[in-house]
Short mmCIF file of C-alpha atoms in Angstrom, two decimals:
data_model
loop_
_atom_site.label_atom_id
_atom_site.label_comp_id
_atom_site.label_asym_id
_atom_site.label_seq_id
_atom_site.Cartn_x
_atom_site.Cartn_y
_atom_site.Cartn_z
CA MET A 1 103.70 75.98 131.75
CA HIS A 2 100.79 77.63 129.98
CA ILE A 3 102.14 81.11 130.79
CA PHE A 4 105.55 80.15 129.43
CA GLU A 5 104.02 78.83 126.22
CA PHE A 6 101.99 82.03 125.79
CA LYS A 7 105.07 84.21 126.22
CA LEU A 8 106.99 82.07 123.77
CA ARG A 9 104.30 82.40 121.17
CA GLN A 10 104.08 86.12 121.85
CA GLY A 11 107.83 86.42 121.37
CA GLU A 12 107.61 84.47 118.13
CA THR A 13 104.92 86.84 116.87
CA ASN A 14 107.06 89.86 117.72
CA ASP A 15 109.96 88.29 115.85
CA LEU A 16 107.73 87.81 112.82
CA ASP A 17 106.56 91.43 113.00
CA PHE A 18 110.17 92.58 113.19
CA GLY A 19 111.05 90.35 110.26
CA GLU A 20 108.33 91.84 108.08
CA THR A 21 109.39 95.36 109.04
CA PHE A 22 112.98 94.53 108.19
CA LYS A 23 111.95 93.17 104.80
CA ARG A 24 110.05 96.37 103.97
CA VAL A 25 113.01 98.53 104.92
CA ALA A 26 115.37 96.30 102.94
CA ARG A 27 113.24 96.64 99.83
CA GLN A 28 113.32 100.43 100.16
CA VAL A 29 117.09 100.35 100.45
CA GLN A 30 117.33 98.00 97.46
CA ALA A 31 115.24 100.37 95.37
CA SER A 32 117.73 103.18 96.03
CA LEU A 33 120.67 101.09 94.79
CA PRO A 34 120.46 100.66 90.98
CA ILE A 35 122.48 97.44 90.71
CA VAL A 36 121.06 95.71 93.79
CA GLY A 37 117.55 96.86 92.92
CA LEU A 38 117.80 95.47 89.41
CA ILE A 39 119.18 92.12 90.58
CA SER A 40 116.46 91.84 93.20
CA ARG A 41 113.74 92.63 90.67
CA LEU A 42 115.01 90.00 88.27
CA ALA A 43 115.20 87.46 91.08
CA THR A 44 111.59 87.90 92.20
CA PRO A 45 108.57 86.75 90.18
CA GLU A 46 106.55 89.91 90.73
CA GLY A 47 109.30 92.36 89.73
CA GLY A 48 108.75 96.08 90.03
CA ILE A 49 111.01 97.13 92.91
CA GLY A 50 111.18 100.87 93.45
CA SER A 51 111.24 102.83 90.19
CA ASP A 52 112.21 99.83 88.04
CA MET A 53 110.10 98.83 85.06
CA GLN A 54 106.77 97.28 85.98
CA ALA A 55 106.83 93.56 85.20
CA TYR A 56 104.23 92.00 82.91
CA PRO A 57 102.53 89.92 85.68
CA GLU A 58 102.40 93.00 87.88
CA PHE A 59 100.81 95.01 85.06
CA CYS A 60 98.23 92.26 84.51
CA ARG A 61 97.26 92.21 88.17
CA ALA A 62 96.85 95.98 88.20
CA VAL A 63 94.58 95.88 85.14
CA PHE A 64 92.52 93.02 86.57
CA GLU A 65 91.99 94.96 89.79
CA ALA A 66 91.43 98.46 88.45
CA ALA A 67 90.43 98.49 84.78
CA PRO A 68 86.82 99.50 84.08
CA PRO A 69 84.32 96.71 83.26
CA GLY A 70 84.36 97.79 79.61
CA PHE A 71 87.85 96.35 79.25
CA GLN A 72 86.83 92.81 80.20
CA ILE A 73 83.71 92.96 78.03
CA ALA A 74 85.63 94.29 75.01
CA VAL A 75 88.32 91.61 75.21
CA ALA A 76 85.70 88.87 75.57
CA GLU A 77 83.80 90.13 72.52
CA LEU A 78 86.95 90.46 70.44
CA GLN A 79 87.87 86.89 71.32
CA ASP A 80 84.39 85.68 70.32
CA ARG A 81 84.76 87.42 66.96
CA TYR A 82 88.41 86.82 66.12
CA GLY A 83 89.59 83.92 68.23
CA LYS A 84 92.84 83.11 70.00
CA PRO A 85 94.91 86.24 69.19
CA CYS A 86 92.40 88.25 71.23
CA GLN A 87 92.79 86.25 74.41
CA ARG A 88 93.32 88.50 77.39
CA ARG A 89 96.92 87.48 78.03
CA TYR A 90 97.99 88.48 74.52
CA VAL A 91 96.03 91.72 74.61
CA LEU A 92 97.62 92.59 77.94
CA LEU A 93 101.11 91.86 76.65
CA VAL A 94 100.67 94.30 73.76
CA LEU A 95 99.24 96.93 76.12
CA TRP A 96 102.11 96.43 78.55
CA MET A 97 104.67 96.93 75.78
CA ALA A 98 102.84 100.01 74.51
CA ARG A 99 102.56 101.56 77.97
CA LEU A 100 106.16 100.94 79.01
CA GLY A 101 107.97 100.90 75.68
CA ALA A 102 106.68 104.05 73.96
CA GLY A 103 109.40 106.67 73.85
CA VAL A 104 111.98 104.10 74.95
CA LEU A 105 112.01 101.67 72.02
CA SER A 106 111.07 102.36 68.43
CA GLY A 107 107.39 102.13 67.65
CA LYS A 108 108.26 99.66 64.91
CA SER A 109 109.77 97.17 67.37
CA ILE A 110 106.60 97.17 69.48
CA ALA A 111 104.24 97.02 66.50
CA ASP A 112 106.28 94.16 65.01
CA ALA A 113 106.07 92.29 68.31
CA ALA A 114 102.28 92.57 68.19
CA ARG A 115 102.26 91.12 64.67
CA ARG A 116 104.56 88.24 65.63
CA LEU A 117 102.48 87.46 68.69
CA ARG A 118 99.38 87.07 66.53
CA PHE A 119 100.96 84.06 64.84
CA SER A 120 103.43 82.67 67.38
CA PHE A 121 101.52 83.16 70.67
CA ASP A 122 104.95 83.05 72.31
CA ILE A 123 104.50 85.32 75.32
CA GLU A 124 107.77 84.29 76.96
CA PHE A 125 109.85 85.15 73.91
CA GLU A 126 108.23 88.55 73.37
CA MET A 127 108.33 89.44 77.05
CA GLU A 128 112.00 88.55 77.46
CA ARG A 129 112.96 90.28 74.21
CA PHE A 130 111.11 93.44 75.24
CA GLU A 131 112.54 93.51 78.76
CA GLN A 132 116.09 92.99 77.51
CA ASN A 133 115.76 95.76 74.93
CA VAL A 134 114.37 98.17 77.51
CA GLN A 135 117.04 97.33 80.06
CA ASP A 136 119.74 97.87 77.42
CA ILE A 137 118.39 101.38 76.92
CA PHE A 138 118.03 102.06 80.64
CA LYS A 139 121.68 101.11 81.25
CA LYS A 140 122.64 104.26 79.39
CA TYR A 141 120.65 106.36 81.88
CA THR A 142 121.99 105.06 85.18
CA TYR A 143 122.49 108.58 86.53
CA LEU A 144 120.10 110.39 84.21
CA GLU A 145 116.35 110.59 83.90
CA ARG A 146 115.13 107.66 81.86
CA PRO A 147 113.24 108.29 78.61
CA GLN A 148 109.48 107.94 78.75
CA GLY A 149 106.87 108.27 76.03
CA THR A 150 104.01 110.71 76.16
CA LEU A 151 100.51 109.50 76.88
CA GLN A 152 99.60 110.02 73.24
CA GLN A 153 102.53 107.95 72.03
CA GLN A 154 101.50 105.16 74.38
CA ALA A 155 97.88 105.34 73.24
CA ASP A 156 98.88 105.29 69.55
CA LEU A 157 100.91 102.12 70.07
CA ALA A 158 98.13 100.53 72.14
CA VAL A 159 95.55 101.10 69.40
CA ASP A 160 97.84 100.17 66.52
CA GLY A 161 99.26 97.16 68.34
CA LEU A 162 95.77 95.79 69.02
CA ALA A 163 94.76 96.45 65.41
CA ARG A 164 97.68 94.26 64.34
CA LEU A 165 97.19 91.60 67.00
CA CYS A 166 93.43 91.22 66.97
CA LEU A 167 92.37 92.29 63.48
CA ASN A 168 95.56 91.74 61.44
CA LEU A 169 95.08 95.17 59.86
CA PRO A 170 97.81 96.95 57.88
CA ASP A 171 99.07 100.11 59.55
CA GLY A 172 96.88 103.11 58.80
CA GLN A 173 93.90 101.07 57.66
CA PRO A 174 90.76 102.19 59.50
CA VAL A 175 89.38 99.85 62.11
CA PRO A 176 85.96 98.55 61.03
CA GLU A 177 83.19 100.57 62.64
CA ALA A 178 81.80 97.49 64.37
CA ASP A 179 85.15 96.95 66.12
CA GLU A 180 86.13 100.54 66.91
CA LYS A 181 84.58 100.70 70.37
CA LEU A 182 85.89 97.28 71.32
CA ILE A 183 89.47 98.19 70.38
CA MET A 184 89.20 101.51 72.19
CA ASP A 185 87.74 99.92 75.34
CA ALA A 186 90.48 97.31 75.31
CA ALA A 187 93.25 99.87 74.75
CA ALA A 188 91.87 102.15 77.45
CA GLY A 189 92.40 99.35 79.97
CA ALA A 190 96.12 100.09 79.85
CA PHE A 191 95.53 103.60 81.20
CA TRP A 192 93.25 102.90 84.14
CA ASP A 193 95.40 105.15 86.36
CA VAL A 194 96.07 108.00 83.92
CA PRO A 195 93.74 111.00 83.68
CA GLY A 196 92.81 111.55 80.05
CA GLY A 197 93.78 108.03 79.02
CA ARG A 198 90.50 107.22 77.29
CA GLU A 199 90.54 110.55 75.45
CA ALA A 200 94.06 109.83 74.21
CA VAL A 201 92.86 106.45 72.90
CA GLN A 202 89.96 108.13 71.10
CA ARG A 203 92.39 110.56 69.43
CA SER A 204 94.57 107.63 68.40
CA MET A 205 91.66 105.90 66.75
CA ALA A 206 90.59 109.08 64.95
CA SER A 207 94.11 109.72 63.63
CA ARG A 208 95.02 106.13 62.78
CA GLU A 209 95.12 106.72 59.02
CA GLN A 210 97.83 109.35 59.54
CA ARG A 211 100.13 106.66 60.96
CA LYS A 212 100.21 104.61 57.79
CA ASP A 213 104.01 104.82 57.57
CA ALA A 214 104.74 105.38 61.26
CA TYR A 215 106.31 101.93 61.75
CA ALA A 216 107.92 101.52 58.35
CA LEU A 217 111.50 102.27 59.45
#
């Protein structure tokens, strides 16, 4: 009896191993099929199947796990100074939109979302609006390479979006010297996996005044 029970349990374990292997293979197949991959991504909370757009929760987890300590410290200090708009979830939403939306959507649409978020705190609305707008663009590139912003474009939107969200600054207005490093450390958290990301953020801060009218149209 004991031998039979052991074999049964061993067989159940093998079935589970096979099931997990099957799931991994299925996800790879899904990722190669644009329509099925998209439906599957939308149906799962974590998103991000294959080459699809990285979902906001997935982006947050990646930043939590890999961003340098300076990111957490900067966001905490900004929140102490300027309150609720600087909470980590709102900062991360703006960084996610800057990282994924630059070169795909207009800079104005992302900068405007950062401004709205400062007053509405409606993450769900901004996230759904952003995802829908991006997917509408991507539909036009089903069989073509999708548009993607340069690192500098992403960094510019990260800095300018945080200046709107956290400091409520008009576009092009210099960030106060006392806040410069905090904004840069926070923005650099979006580029934890990109060589030269921090340098791009520094260039964005230095050239911010030149973007006074960048989001006017």
